[in-house]
Tab-separated table of C-alpha atoms in Angstrom:
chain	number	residue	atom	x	y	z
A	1	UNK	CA	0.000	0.000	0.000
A	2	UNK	CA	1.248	3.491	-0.994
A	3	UNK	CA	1.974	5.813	1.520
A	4	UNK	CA	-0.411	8.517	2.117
A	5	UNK	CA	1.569	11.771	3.221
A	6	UNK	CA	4.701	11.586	1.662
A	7	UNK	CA	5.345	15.455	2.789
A	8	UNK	CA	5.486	13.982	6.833
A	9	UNK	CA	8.925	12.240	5.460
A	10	UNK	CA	12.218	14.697	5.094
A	11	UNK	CA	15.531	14.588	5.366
A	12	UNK	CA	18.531	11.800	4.292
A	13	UNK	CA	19.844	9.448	6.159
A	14	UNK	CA	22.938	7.324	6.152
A	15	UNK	CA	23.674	4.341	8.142
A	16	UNK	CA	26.888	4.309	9.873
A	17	UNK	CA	28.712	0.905	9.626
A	18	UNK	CA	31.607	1.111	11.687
A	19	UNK	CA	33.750	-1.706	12.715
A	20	UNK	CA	36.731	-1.768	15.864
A	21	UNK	CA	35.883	1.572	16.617
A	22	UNK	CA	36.829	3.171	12.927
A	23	UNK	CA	33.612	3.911	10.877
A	24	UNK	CA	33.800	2.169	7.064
A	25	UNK	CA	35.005	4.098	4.249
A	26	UNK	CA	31.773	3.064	2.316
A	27	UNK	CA	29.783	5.492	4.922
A	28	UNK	CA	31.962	7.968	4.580
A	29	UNK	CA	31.668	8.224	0.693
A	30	UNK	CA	27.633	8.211	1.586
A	31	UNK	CA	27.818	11.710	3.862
A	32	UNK	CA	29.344	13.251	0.819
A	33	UNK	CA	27.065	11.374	-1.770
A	34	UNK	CA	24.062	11.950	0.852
A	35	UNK	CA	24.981	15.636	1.536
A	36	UNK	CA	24.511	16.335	-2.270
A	37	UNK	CA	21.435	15.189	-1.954
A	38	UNK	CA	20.119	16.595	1.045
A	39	UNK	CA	21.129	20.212	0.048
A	40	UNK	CA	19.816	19.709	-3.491
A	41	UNK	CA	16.194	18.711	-1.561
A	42	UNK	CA	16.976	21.743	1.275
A	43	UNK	CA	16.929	19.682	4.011
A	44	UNK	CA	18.967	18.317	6.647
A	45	UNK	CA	21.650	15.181	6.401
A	46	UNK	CA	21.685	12.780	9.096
A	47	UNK	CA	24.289	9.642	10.000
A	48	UNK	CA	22.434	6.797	11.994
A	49	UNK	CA	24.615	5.323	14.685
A	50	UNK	CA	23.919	1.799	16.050
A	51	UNK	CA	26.317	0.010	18.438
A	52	UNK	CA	28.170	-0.202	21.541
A	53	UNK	CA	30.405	2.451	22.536
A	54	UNK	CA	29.813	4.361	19.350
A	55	UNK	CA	29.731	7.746	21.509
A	56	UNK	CA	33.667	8.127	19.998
A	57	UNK	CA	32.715	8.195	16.507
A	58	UNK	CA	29.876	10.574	16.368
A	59	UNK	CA	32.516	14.092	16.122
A	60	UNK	CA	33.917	12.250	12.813
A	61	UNK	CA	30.552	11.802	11.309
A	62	UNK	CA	29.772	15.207	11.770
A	63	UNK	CA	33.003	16.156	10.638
A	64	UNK	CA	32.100	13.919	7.070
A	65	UNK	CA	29.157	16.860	6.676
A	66	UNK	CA	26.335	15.538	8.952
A	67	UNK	CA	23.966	18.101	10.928
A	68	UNK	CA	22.532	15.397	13.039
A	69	UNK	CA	23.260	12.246	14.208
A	70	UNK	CA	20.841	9.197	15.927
A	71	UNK	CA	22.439	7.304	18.408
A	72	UNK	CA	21.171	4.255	19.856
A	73	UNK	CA	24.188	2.541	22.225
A	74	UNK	CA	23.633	-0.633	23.525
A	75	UNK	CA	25.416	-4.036	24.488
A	76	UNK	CA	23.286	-6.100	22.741
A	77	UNK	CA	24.374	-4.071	19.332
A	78	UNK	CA	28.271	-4.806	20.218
A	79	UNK	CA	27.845	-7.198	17.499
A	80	UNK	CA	25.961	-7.066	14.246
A	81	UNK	CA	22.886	-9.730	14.328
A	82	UNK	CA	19.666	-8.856	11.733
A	83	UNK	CA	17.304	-9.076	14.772
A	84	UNK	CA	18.256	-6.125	16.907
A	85	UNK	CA	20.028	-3.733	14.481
A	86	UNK	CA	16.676	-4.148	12.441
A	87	UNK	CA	14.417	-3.540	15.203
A	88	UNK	CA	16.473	-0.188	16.354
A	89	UNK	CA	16.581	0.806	12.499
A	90	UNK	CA	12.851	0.524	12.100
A	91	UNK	CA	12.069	2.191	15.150
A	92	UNK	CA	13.820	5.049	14.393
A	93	UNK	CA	12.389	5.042	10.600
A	94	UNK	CA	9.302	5.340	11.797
A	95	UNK	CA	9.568	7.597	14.631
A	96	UNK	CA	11.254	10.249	12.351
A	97	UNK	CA	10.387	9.348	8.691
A	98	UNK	CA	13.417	9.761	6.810
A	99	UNK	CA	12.806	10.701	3.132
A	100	UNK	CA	15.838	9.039	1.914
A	101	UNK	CA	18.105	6.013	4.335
A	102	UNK	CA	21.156	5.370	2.402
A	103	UNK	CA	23.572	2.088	3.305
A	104	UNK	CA	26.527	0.945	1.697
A	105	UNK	CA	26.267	-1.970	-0.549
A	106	UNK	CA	28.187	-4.367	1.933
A	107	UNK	CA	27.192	-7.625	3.673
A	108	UNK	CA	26.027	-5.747	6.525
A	109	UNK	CA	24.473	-3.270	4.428
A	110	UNK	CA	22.472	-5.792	2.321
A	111	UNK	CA	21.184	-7.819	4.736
A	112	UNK	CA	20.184	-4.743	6.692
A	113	UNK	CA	18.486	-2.842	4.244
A	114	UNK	CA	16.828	-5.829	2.932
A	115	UNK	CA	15.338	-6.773	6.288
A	116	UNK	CA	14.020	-2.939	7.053
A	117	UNK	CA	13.132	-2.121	3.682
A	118	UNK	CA	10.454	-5.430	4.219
A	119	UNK	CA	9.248	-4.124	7.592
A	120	UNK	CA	8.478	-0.828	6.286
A	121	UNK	CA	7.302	-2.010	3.512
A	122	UNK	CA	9.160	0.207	0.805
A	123	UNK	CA	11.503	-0.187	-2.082
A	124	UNK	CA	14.947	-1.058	-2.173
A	125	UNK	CA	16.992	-0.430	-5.234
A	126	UNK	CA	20.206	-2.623	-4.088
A	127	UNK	CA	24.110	-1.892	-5.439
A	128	UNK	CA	23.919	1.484	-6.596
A	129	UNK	CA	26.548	3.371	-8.401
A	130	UNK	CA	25.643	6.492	-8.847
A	131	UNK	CA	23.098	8.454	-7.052
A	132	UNK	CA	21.035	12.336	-7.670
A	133	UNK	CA	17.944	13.560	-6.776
A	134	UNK	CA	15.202	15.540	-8.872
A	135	UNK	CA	14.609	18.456	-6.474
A	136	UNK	CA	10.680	19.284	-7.669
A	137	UNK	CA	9.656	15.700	-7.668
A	138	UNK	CA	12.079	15.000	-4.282
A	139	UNK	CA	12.511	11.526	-6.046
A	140	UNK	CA	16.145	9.917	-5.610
A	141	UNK	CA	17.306	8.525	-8.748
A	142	UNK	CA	19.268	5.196	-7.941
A	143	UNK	CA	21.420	4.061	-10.888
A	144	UNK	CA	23.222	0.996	-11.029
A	145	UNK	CA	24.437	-1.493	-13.742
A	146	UNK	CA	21.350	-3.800	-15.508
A	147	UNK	CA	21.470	-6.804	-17.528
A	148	UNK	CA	24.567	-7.989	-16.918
A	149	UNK	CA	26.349	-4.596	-17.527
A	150	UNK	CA	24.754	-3.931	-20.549
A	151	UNK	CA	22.553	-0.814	-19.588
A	152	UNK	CA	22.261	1.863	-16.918
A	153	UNK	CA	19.010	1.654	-15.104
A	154	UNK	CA	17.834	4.555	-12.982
A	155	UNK	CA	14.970	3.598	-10.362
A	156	UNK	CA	12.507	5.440	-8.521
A	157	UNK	CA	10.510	4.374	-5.567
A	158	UNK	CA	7.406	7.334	-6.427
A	159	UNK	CA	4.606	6.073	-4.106
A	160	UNK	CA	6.854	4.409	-0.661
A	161	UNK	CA	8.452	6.165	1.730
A	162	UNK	CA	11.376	6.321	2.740
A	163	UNK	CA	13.019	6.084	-0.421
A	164	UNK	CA	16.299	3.358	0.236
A	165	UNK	CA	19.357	2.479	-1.598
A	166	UNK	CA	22.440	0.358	-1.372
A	167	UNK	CA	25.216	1.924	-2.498
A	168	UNK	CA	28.551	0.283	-3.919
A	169	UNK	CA	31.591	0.750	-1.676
A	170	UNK	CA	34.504	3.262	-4.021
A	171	UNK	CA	32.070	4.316	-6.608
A	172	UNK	CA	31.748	7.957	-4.467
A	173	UNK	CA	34.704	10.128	-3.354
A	174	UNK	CA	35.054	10.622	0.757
A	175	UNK	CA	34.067	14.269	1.617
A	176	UNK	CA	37.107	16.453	3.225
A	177	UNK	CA	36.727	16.508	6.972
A	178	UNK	CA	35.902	19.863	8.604
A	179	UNK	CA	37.244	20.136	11.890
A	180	UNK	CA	35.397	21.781	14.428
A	181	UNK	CA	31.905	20.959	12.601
A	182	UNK	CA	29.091	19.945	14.947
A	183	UNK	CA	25.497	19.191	15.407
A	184	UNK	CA	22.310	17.840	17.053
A	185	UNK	CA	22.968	14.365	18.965
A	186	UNK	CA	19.511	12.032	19.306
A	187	UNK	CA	19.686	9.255	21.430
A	188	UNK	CA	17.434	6.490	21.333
A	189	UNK	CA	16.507	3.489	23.368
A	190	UNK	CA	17.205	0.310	21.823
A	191	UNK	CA	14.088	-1.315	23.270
A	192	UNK	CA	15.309	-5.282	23.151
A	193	UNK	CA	16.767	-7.590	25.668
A	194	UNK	CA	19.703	-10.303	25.138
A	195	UNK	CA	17.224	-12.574	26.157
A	196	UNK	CA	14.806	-11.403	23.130
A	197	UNK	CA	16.902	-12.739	20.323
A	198	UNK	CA	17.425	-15.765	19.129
A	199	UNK	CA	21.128	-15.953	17.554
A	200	UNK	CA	24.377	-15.439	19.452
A	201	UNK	CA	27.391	-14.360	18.250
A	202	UNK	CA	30.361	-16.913	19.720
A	203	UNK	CA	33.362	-16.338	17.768
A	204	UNK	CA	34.530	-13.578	15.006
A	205	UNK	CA	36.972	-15.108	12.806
A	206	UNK	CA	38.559	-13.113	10.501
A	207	UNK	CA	39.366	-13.891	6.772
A	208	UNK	CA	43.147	-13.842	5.774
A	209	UNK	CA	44.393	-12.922	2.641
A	210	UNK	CA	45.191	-9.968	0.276
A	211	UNK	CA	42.288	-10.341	-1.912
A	212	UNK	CA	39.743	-9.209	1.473
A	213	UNK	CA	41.610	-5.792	1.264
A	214	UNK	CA	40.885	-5.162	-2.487
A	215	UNK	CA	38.300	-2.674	-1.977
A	216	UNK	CA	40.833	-0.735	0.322
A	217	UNK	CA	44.032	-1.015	-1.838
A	218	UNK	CA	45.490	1.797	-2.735
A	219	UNK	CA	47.218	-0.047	-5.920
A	220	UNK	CA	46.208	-2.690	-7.813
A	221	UNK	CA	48.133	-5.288	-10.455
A	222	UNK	CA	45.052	-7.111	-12.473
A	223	UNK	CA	45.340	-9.210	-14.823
A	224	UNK	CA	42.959	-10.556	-17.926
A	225	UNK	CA	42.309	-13.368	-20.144
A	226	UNK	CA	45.626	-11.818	-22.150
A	227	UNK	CA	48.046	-13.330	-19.634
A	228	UNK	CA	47.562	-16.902	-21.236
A	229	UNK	CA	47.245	-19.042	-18.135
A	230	UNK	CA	47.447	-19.283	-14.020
A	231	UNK	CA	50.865	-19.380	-13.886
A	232	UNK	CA	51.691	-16.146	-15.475
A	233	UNK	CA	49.717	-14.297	-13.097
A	234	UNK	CA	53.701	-14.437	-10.983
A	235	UNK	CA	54.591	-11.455	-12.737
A	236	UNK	CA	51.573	-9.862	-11.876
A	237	UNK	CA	52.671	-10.405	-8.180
A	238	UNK	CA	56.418	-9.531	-8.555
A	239	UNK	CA	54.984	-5.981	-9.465
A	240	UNK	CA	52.521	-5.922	-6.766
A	241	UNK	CA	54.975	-6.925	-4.370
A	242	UNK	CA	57.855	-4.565	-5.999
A	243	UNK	CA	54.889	-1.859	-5.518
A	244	UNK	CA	53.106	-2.664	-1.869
A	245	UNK	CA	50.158	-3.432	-4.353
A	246	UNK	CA	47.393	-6.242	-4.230
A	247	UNK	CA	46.668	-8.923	-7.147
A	248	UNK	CA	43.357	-8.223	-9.414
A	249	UNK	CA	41.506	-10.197	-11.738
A	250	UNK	CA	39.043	-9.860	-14.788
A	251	UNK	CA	36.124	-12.165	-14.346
A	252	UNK	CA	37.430	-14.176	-17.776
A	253	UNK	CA	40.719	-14.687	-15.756
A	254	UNK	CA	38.644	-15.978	-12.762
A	255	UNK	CA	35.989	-17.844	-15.179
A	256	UNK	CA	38.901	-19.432	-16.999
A	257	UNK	CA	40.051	-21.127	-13.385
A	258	UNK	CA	43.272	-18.587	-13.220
A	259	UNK	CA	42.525	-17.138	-10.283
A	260	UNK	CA	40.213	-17.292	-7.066
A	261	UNK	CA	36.744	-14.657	-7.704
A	262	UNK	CA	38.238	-13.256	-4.482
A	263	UNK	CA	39.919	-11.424	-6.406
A	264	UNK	CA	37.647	-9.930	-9.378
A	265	UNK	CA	37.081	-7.083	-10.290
A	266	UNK	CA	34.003	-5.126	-11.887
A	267	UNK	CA	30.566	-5.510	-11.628
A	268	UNK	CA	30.057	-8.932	-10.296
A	269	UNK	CA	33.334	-8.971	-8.275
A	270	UNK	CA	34.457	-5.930	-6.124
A	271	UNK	CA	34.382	-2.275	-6.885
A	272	UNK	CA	37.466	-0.251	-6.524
A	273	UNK	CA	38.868	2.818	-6.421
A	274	UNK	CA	43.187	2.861	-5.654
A	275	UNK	CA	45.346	5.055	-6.609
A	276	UNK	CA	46.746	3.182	-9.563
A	277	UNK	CA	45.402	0.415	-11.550
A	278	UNK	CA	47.532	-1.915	-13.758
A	279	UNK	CA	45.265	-3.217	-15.996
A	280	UNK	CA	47.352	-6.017	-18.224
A	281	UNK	CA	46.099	-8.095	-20.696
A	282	UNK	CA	42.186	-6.772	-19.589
A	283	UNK	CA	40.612	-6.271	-23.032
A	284	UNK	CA	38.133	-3.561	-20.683
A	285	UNK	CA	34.578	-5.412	-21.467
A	286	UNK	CA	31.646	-2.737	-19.337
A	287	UNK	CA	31.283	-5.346	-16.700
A	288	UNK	CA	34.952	-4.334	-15.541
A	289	UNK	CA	35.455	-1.015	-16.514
A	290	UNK	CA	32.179	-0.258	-13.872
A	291	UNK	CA	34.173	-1.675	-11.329
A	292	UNK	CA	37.097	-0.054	-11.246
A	293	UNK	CA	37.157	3.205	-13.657
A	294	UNK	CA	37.130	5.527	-10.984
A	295	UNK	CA	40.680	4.853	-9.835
A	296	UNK	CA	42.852	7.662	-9.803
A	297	UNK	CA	45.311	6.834	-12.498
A	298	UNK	CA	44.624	4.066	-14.995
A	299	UNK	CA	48.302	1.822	-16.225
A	300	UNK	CA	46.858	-0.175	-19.300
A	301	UNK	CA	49.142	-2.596	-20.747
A	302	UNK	CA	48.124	-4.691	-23.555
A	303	UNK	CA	49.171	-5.581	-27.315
A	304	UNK	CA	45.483	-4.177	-28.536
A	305	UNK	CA	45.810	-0.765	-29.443
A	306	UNK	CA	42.159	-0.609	-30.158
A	307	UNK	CA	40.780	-2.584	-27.143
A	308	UNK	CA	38.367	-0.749	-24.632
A	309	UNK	CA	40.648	-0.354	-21.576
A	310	UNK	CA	43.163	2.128	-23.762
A	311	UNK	CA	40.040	4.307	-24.028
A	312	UNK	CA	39.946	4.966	-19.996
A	313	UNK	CA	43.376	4.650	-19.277
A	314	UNK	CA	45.437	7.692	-18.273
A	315	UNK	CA	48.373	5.829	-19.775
A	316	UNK	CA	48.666	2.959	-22.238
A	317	UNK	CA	51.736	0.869	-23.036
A	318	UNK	CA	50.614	-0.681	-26.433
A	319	UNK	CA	53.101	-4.119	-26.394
A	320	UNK	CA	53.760	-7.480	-25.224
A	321	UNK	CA	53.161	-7.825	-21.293
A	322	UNK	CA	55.241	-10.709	-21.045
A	323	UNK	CA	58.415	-8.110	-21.727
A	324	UNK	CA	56.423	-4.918	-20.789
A	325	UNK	CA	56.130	-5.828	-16.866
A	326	UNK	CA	59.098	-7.598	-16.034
A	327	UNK	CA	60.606	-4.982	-17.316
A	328	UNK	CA	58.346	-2.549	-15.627
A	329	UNK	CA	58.837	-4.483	-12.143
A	330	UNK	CA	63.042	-3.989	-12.690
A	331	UNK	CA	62.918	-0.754	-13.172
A	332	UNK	CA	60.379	-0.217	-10.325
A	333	UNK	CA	62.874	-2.415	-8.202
A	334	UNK	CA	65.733	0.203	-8.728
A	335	UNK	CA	64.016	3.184	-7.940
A	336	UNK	CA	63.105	2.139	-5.022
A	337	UNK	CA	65.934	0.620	-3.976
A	338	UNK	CA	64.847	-3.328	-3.972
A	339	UNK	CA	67.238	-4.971	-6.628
């Protein structure tokens, strides 16, 4: 059923995930994405705090362009479980209508949003990549890839309240902090016992690896179907080591049984944003180039002078990248003093 009174909802929202007491880049990128927004629509930007001990973070969410922030600080949130981080998220939905709740397109984030979106009974447009708002019709356009890459679609949730979207973690640059910058503080009572829930959390194991830091790299060595076969995906990883870097993949390096998905990038593996991308022997089909052609600086190396990736790349080494990057990796090796 529609919602009545859409006027009663205003102002964006953006959920704070936060882990070890540092709050995730992915929310970060949202207070700038939602502060566009909000001052396109004229109204206020909050961040949505849920956790225990939190009180520490709320001066850096502020700081990231917020002019209010919920808090609702509780032991039984010290951990993130669907049950209770749902039930505080609803409550406060519905106590203060929100016109727009953005989340970050994370495994938190997606099993959050998908769980209050159902309670409230609203729309969801999930793994967005880039996000505006129509300031007469106060509708948020969500766009993110569609049939398999193929096409841009941008949704709108006209007749549901508030309006929610996922958003992909790198596809938005992090605001600048302002120091000094403050606002209002809402606290909340979480409003559920231990004893209330069902699951338990008994041990946080966390995964090992480079390939779980992709999304945070600040330099990345990929590598494509070009490369010929698993084991010349070592040179990739000389360079990357040469460089403090982390391995990539194209999904037809992963599809051909190269590499581990782990490590894909692009639209069905993980978005990214570094500093520099190698991109070597990656022809650059859309399903790739949406997941990473945002980075800073763009290396492509490749023998195709006419293939997609030399159309995005800041520089292009037109060759064979069997000679191109050991010789790259050398050279690398003696500037920085590692031969």
């Amino acid at each position: 059923m529609a919602v009545k009174n859409l006027e009663e909802y205003q102002g964006v929202w953006v959920f704070i995930e936060h882990s070890g007491g540092e709050i995730a880049p992915v929310s970060r990128e949202l207070l700038g994405a939602g502060r566009k927004v909000a001052d396109k629509l004229k109204t206020e930007l909050a961040g949505v705090l849920l956790g225990s001990k939190v009180e520490e973070m709320i001066p850096e969410v502020f700081a990231r362009g917020a002019d209010k922030v919920y808090v609702i600080d509780d032991p039984v949130l010290e951990q993130y479980r669907t049950k209770p981080f749902t039930h505080g998220l609803f409550n406060l939905v519905q106590k203060y209508k929100p016109e727009v709740v953005l989340m970050g397109a994370t495994t938190l984030g997606r099993d959050l949003s998908g769980a209050v979106a159902t309670k409230l009974e609203t729309g969801l447009t999930a793994d967005c990549t880039e996000l505006d708002v129509d300031p007469k019709s106060r509708l948020l356009l969500q766009t993110r890839p569609a049939f398999g890459g193929n096409i841009m679609a941008t949704i709108l949730c006209r007749r549901h309240r508030p309006q929610m979207a996922t958003v992909r973690p790198r596809v938005m640059p992090e605001p600048p902090r302002q120091e000094g910058r403050t606002g209002q503080v809402i606290r909340e009572e979480l409003g559920l016992r231990e004893e209330d829930i069902e699951t338990q959390i008994v041990e946080v194991i966390e995964e090992k690896g480079k390939a779980v830091y992709l999304d945070k790299a600040e330099i990345i060595v990929a590598g494509g179907r070009g490369l010929g076969g698993a084991e010349n995906f070592k040179l990739l990883e000389e360079l990357a080591d040469t460089l403090g870097g982390t391995l990539g993949a194209s999904r037809a390096a992963v599809e051909a049984g190269w590499i581990s998905a782990d490590y894909q990038v692009g639209q069905t593996g993980t978005t990214v944003r570094p500093k520099v991308y190698f991109a070597i022997g990656i022809s650059g089909a859309i399903q790739h180039l949406v997941g990473m052609q945002t980075s800073d600086v763009i290396v492509a190396i490749n023998k195709d002078p006419d293939a997609p990736i030399i159309k995005v790349a800041t520089y292009s080494i037109i060759g064979d990248l069997f000679k191109v990057v050991p010789a790259l990796t050398q050279r690398f090796r003696e500037k920085l003093g590692k031969s």
